[in-house]
Coordinates of C-alpha atoms in Angstrom, one line a residue:
M1 CA -4.4 -16.3 9.7
I2 CA -5.6 -13.9 7.0
G3 CA -8.5 -12.5 8.9
S4 CA -10.4 -12.8 12.1
L5 CA -14.0 -12.0 12.7
S6 CA -16.2 -11.8 15.8
R7 CA -19.9 -12.4 15.8
F8 CA -21.9 -9.2 15.4
S9 CA -25.6 -8.8 16.0
G10 CA -28.4 -8.5 13.4
V11 CA -27.2 -11.2 11.1
S12 CA -29.6 -14.1 10.4
A13 CA -28.5 -17.5 11.5
A14 CA -29.5 -18.8 8.1
V15 CA -26.5 -17.0 6.5
A16 CA -24.0 -17.6 9.3
L17 CA -20.7 -19.0 8.0
T18 CA -18.4 -21.4 9.7
V19 CA -14.6 -21.1 9.6
A20 CA -14.5 -24.0 7.1
A21 CA -16.7 -22.2 4.7
L22 CA -14.3 -19.4 4.0
V23 CA -10.8 -20.5 3.0
L24 CA -8.3 -18.8 0.8
H25 CA -4.9 -20.4 -0.1
G26 CA -5.4 -22.9 2.7
K27 CA -6.0 -20.3 5.4
P28 CA -9.3 -19.4 7.0
L29 CA -10.6 -15.9 6.4
F30 CA -12.6 -15.8 9.6
A31 CA -12.1 -17.2 13.1
E32 CA -14.6 -19.3 15.0
G33 CA -17.9 -17.7 15.8
T34 CA -18.0 -15.9 12.5
G35 CA -21.1 -14.4 11.0
S36 CA -21.8 -13.4 7.4
P37 CA -19.5 -10.7 6.0
D38 CA -22.2 -9.4 3.7
S39 CA -22.4 -6.0 5.4
S40 CA -23.6 -2.7 4.1
N41 CA -21.6 -0.7 6.8
V42 CA -18.0 -1.2 6.0
V43 CA -14.9 0.7 7.2
A44 CA -11.9 0.3 5.0
I45 CA -8.4 0.8 6.6
G46 CA -5.6 1.1 4.1
G47 CA -5.5 3.0 0.8
S48 CA -5.2 0.0 -1.4
V49 CA -8.0 -1.8 0.4
T50 CA -10.3 1.2 -0.2
E51 CA -9.3 1.4 -3.9
I52 CA -10.1 -2.3 -4.3
V53 CA -13.5 -1.9 -2.8
Y54 CA -14.2 0.9 -5.3
A55 CA -12.7 -1.1 -8.2
L56 CA -15.1 -4.0 -7.3
G57 CA -18.0 -1.6 -7.5
E58 CA -18.8 -2.1 -3.8
D59 CA -18.2 1.4 -2.6
K60 CA -21.8 1.9 -1.7
R61 CA -21.2 -0.3 1.3
L62 CA -18.5 2.0 2.7
I63 CA -19.3 4.3 5.6
A64 CA -15.8 5.4 6.5
R65 CA -12.1 5.1 5.6
D66 CA -8.7 5.9 7.0
S67 CA -6.6 8.9 6.1
T68 CA -4.4 7.0 3.6
S69 CA -7.5 6.3 1.5
I70 CA -7.4 9.3 -0.8
F71 CA -8.3 7.7 -4.1
P72 CA -10.6 7.9 -5.9
A73 CA -11.7 11.5 -5.2
E74 CA -15.1 10.3 -3.9
T75 CA -13.4 9.0 -0.8
A76 CA -13.2 12.6 0.5
S77 CA -16.9 12.4 1.3
L78 CA -16.4 9.6 3.7
P79 CA -15.6 10.1 7.4
D80 CA -11.9 9.7 8.2
V81 CA -11.3 7.5 11.2
G82 CA -7.5 8.3 11.4
Y83 CA -4.1 7.2 10.1
M84 CA -3.9 3.5 9.6
R85 CA -0.8 3.1 11.9
A86 CA -2.2 5.4 14.6
L87 CA -5.8 4.3 15.0
S88 CA -7.9 4.7 18.1
P89 CA -10.7 2.2 18.9
E90 CA -13.1 5.2 19.6
G91 CA -12.4 6.7 16.1
V92 CA -13.1 3.5 14.3
L93 CA -16.1 2.5 16.3
S94 CA -17.7 6.0 16.2
V95 CA -19.2 5.3 12.8
N96 CA -20.9 2.1 14.0
P97 CA -19.4 -0.3 11.5
E98 CA -20.6 -3.9 10.9
L99 CA -17.4 -4.9 9.1
I100 CA -13.8 -3.6 9.3
L101 CA -11.5 -4.4 6.4
M102 CA -8.0 -3.8 7.8
L103 CA -4.8 -3.8 5.8
E104 CA -1.9 -5.8 7.4
G105 CA 0.4 -3.4 9.3
S106 CA -2.5 -1.3 10.7
G107 CA -2.2 -0.4 14.3
P108 CA -1.2 0.2 17.0
Q109 CA -1.6 -3.4 18.2
E110 CA -3.5 -2.3 21.3
T111 CA -6.2 -0.7 19.1
V112 CA -6.4 -3.8 16.9
D113 CA -6.8 -6.0 20.0
V114 CA -9.6 -3.8 21.3
L115 CA -11.4 -3.9 17.9
R116 CA -11.2 -7.7 17.8
K117 CA -13.0 -7.8 21.1
S118 CA -15.6 -5.2 20.2
G119 CA -18.1 -7.5 18.7
V120 CA -17.6 -5.9 15.2
A121 CA -16.7 -8.1 12.3
M122 CA -13.0 -7.6 11.3
A123 CA -11.0 -9.1 8.4
D124 CA -7.3 -8.6 7.9
V125 CA -6.1 -8.0 4.3
P126 CA -2.6 -9.3 3.7
E127 CA 0.2 -7.0 2.3
A128 CA 3.0 -8.1 0.1
Y129 CA 5.0 -5.8 -2.2
T130 CA 4.7 -7.9 -5.4
A131 CA 2.3 -8.3 -8.3
E132 CA 1.1 -11.6 -6.7
G133 CA 0.5 -9.7 -3.5
I134 CA -1.9 -7.3 -5.2
I135 CA -3.9 -10.1 -6.8
K136 CA -4.1 -11.8 -3.4
K137 CA -5.5 -8.6 -1.8
V138 CA -8.2 -8.4 -4.5
R139 CA -9.3 -12.0 -3.9
V140 CA -9.3 -11.6 -0.1
V141 CA -11.4 -8.4 -0.3
G142 CA -13.7 -10.0 -2.8
E143 CA -14.3 -13.1 -0.8
V144 CA -14.8 -11.2 2.5
L145 CA -17.5 -9.0 0.7
G146 CA -19.1 -12.1 -1.0
V147 CA -18.3 -10.9 -4.5
E148 CA -15.9 -13.6 -5.7
A149 CA -16.9 -13.3 -9.3
K150 CA -16.2 -9.6 -9.4
A151 CA -12.9 -10.3 -7.7
D152 CA -11.9 -13.0 -10.2
A153 CA -12.6 -10.6 -13.1
L154 CA -10.7 -7.7 -11.5
A155 CA -7.8 -10.0 -10.6
G156 CA -7.5 -11.3 -14.1
K157 CA -7.5 -7.8 -15.6
L158 CA -4.9 -6.6 -13.1
E159 CA -2.7 -9.6 -13.6
Q160 CA -2.5 -9.0 -17.3
D161 CA -2.0 -5.3 -16.9
L162 CA 0.8 -5.8 -14.4
A163 CA 2.6 -8.3 -16.6
E164 CA 2.4 -6.0 -19.6
A165 CA 3.7 -3.1 -17.6
Q166 CA 6.6 -5.1 -16.3
R167 CA 7.6 -6.4 -19.7
A168 CA 7.7 -2.8 -21.1
A169 CA 9.6 -1.5 -18.0
E170 CA 12.4 -4.1 -18.3
S171 CA 13.6 -2.6 -21.6
R172 CA 13.7 0.9 -20.2
T173 CA 15.3 0.7 -16.8
S174 CA 17.6 -2.2 -16.7
G175 CA 20.7 -1.3 -14.7
V176 CA 19.4 2.0 -13.4
R177 CA 20.3 2.4 -9.7
V178 CA 17.8 4.2 -7.6
L179 CA 17.9 5.7 -4.1
F180 CA 14.5 6.0 -2.6
V181 CA 14.6 8.8 0.0
L182 CA 11.6 8.8 2.5
S183 CA 12.9 11.8 4.5
T184 CA 15.8 14.3 4.8
K185 CA 14.6 15.6 8.1
G186 CA 17.5 17.1 10.2
G187 CA 19.8 16.7 7.3
R188 CA 19.7 12.9 7.5
I189 CA 18.8 10.6 4.6
L190 CA 16.2 8.0 5.5
A191 CA 16.3 5.5 2.7
A192 CA 14.4 2.3 1.7
G193 CA 16.0 -1.1 1.9
S194 CA 14.6 -4.5 1.1
D195 CA 11.1 -5.6 2.4
T196 CA 9.6 -2.2 1.7
A197 CA 7.0 -0.9 -0.8
A198 CA 9.7 1.2 -2.4
N199 CA 11.9 -1.8 -3.0
G200 CA 8.9 -3.7 -4.4
I201 CA 7.9 -1.0 -6.9
L202 CA 11.5 -0.5 -8.1
A203 CA 11.6 -4.3 -8.8
L204 CA 8.4 -4.2 -10.7
A205 CA 9.7 -1.2 -12.7
G206 CA 12.9 -3.1 -13.7
A207 CA 15.2 -0.8 -11.7
E208 CA 17.7 -1.6 -9.0
N209 CA 17.4 -0.4 -5.4
A210 CA 20.7 1.1 -4.6
T211 CA 20.3 0.4 -0.9
S212 CA 18.8 -3.1 -0.8
G213 CA 21.5 -4.5 1.6
F214 CA 19.3 -3.9 4.7
S215 CA 15.7 -4.5 5.6
G216 CA 13.2 -1.7 6.1
Y217 CA 14.0 2.0 6.3
K218 CA 17.3 3.2 7.7
I219 CA 19.2 6.5 8.2
L220 CA 22.3 6.2 5.9
S221 CA 25.8 7.3 6.8
D222 CA 27.6 9.5 4.3
E223 CA 29.8 6.6 3.4
A224 CA 26.8 4.4 2.6
I225 CA 25.2 7.1 0.4
V226 CA 28.4 7.6 -1.6
S227 CA 28.9 3.8 -1.9
A228 CA 25.3 3.3 -3.1
A229 CA 26.1 5.4 -6.1
P230 CA 22.5 6.0 -7.3
D231 CA 21.9 7.2 -10.8
V232 CA 18.5 8.7 -9.8
V233 CA 16.9 9.8 -6.5
L234 CA 13.3 8.9 -6.1
M235 CA 11.0 10.6 -3.6
M236 CA 7.3 11.1 -2.9
D237 CA 5.8 14.4 -4.1
R238 CA 3.3 14.8 -1.3
H239 CA 2.3 14.3 2.3
G240 CA -0.7 12.0 3.0
D241 CA 0.5 8.8 4.5
G242 CA 2.2 9.9 7.7
E243 CA 5.7 10.3 6.4
D244 CA 7.8 13.3 5.6
A245 CA 8.1 14.2 1.9
T246 CA 10.7 16.9 1.5
S247 CA 9.8 19.6 -1.1
G248 CA 12.0 20.7 -4.0
D249 CA 15.3 19.2 -4.8
A250 CA 17.0 20.2 -1.5
V251 CA 18.1 16.5 -1.2
F252 CA 21.0 17.4 -3.5
D253 CA 22.3 19.9 -0.9
H254 CA 23.3 17.0 1.2
P255 CA 27.1 16.7 0.8
A256 CA 27.1 12.9 0.4
V257 CA 24.2 12.8 -2.1
A258 CA 25.9 15.6 -4.1
Q259 CA 28.9 13.2 -4.7
T260 CA 26.7 10.5 -6.3
P261 CA 25.9 10.3 -10.0
A262 CA 22.4 11.3 -9.2
G263 CA 23.6 14.3 -7.2
K264 CA 26.2 15.5 -9.8
N265 CA 23.5 15.5 -12.5
R266 CA 20.6 16.5 -10.1
R267 CA 18.5 13.5 -11.2
L268 CA 15.3 13.5 -9.2
V269 CA 12.0 11.8 -9.8
R270 CA 9.0 12.6 -7.7
M271 CA 5.7 10.7 -7.8
N272 CA 2.4 10.6 -5.8
G273 CA 3.1 8.5 -2.8
Q274 CA -0.2 6.6 -2.8
L275 CA 0.1 5.8 -6.5
L276 CA 3.8 4.8 -6.2
L277 CA 3.6 2.8 -3.0
G278 CA 0.0 1.7 -2.7
F279 CA 0.2 -1.7 -4.3
G280 CA -3.4 -1.7 -5.4
P281 CA -5.4 -1.5 -8.6
R282 CA -3.3 1.4 -10.0
T283 CA 0.1 -0.2 -9.6
A284 CA 0.5 -1.1 -13.3
E285 CA 0.0 2.6 -14.0
A286 CA 2.7 3.4 -11.4
V287 CA 5.1 0.9 -13.0
R288 CA 4.6 2.6 -16.4
E289 CA 5.0 6.1 -15.1
L290 CA 8.0 5.2 -12.9
S291 CA 9.9 3.3 -15.5
T292 CA 9.4 6.0 -18.1
R293 CA 10.5 8.8 -15.9
L294 CA 13.5 6.9 -14.5
A295 CA 14.6 6.1 -18.1
D296 CA 14.1 9.7 -19.2
T297 CA 15.9 11.1 -16.1
A298 CA 18.8 8.7 -16.2
S299 CA 19.6 9.2 -19.9

């Protein structure tokens, strides 16, 4: 189920919606007992969700956001209810929301369970690290907020922009092997495999994930690093979404990394983490920047 919603007070019965009234791709947006999602007191959880609300021109309805919601700059004026994967019920409910838009993967599950029972409307926004996943997010948020026409227009624009960015990227980065390093803490390389945002953005940018043979994030052995033979190392250039982002190019001090083509030539690309991995309205921009920088660095 894409989303679930509990009845909240103060909503006229005349605008109450049934589960059958809100369906997207064959799945109901809201569970039984739903009320209207047309709320002016919205909390957005997840950077891409917040960006979509702004891109739809519905930011006036936001009363709070999570700590990964750092774009656009105006988000800084909103109360921060905590990191999306370490939320507390008290933090989210302290701003008295009428509707919570929550990106898939938010948690912990105990907090999500409490919020579902709180009497506050809550809708889950699906996450998929593909161009199609971005478009689906936009349509879900638009339907939950009751602005389907705006969502259709934004989805069409983003779909075209993403397709153009992908076509341009393919000619630049074909065959470039990239090692995405999330952390080098303790001298260990934590790298991205398949089913990750890093793998998804590399695919959109036309490059090859050098460590796609496993799912999720994994600490690599020295042998695995050398065998991956990346042409370029890719890292985030900032903190902000709960993960370590090592500064400088110290990654090349790692003995195994130093033996790779990327290490021998000290080829490193750093990008803003939210832009790179957010999978929201700015992803076409990320594809263009990433593919250009990878091509320039690998040449």
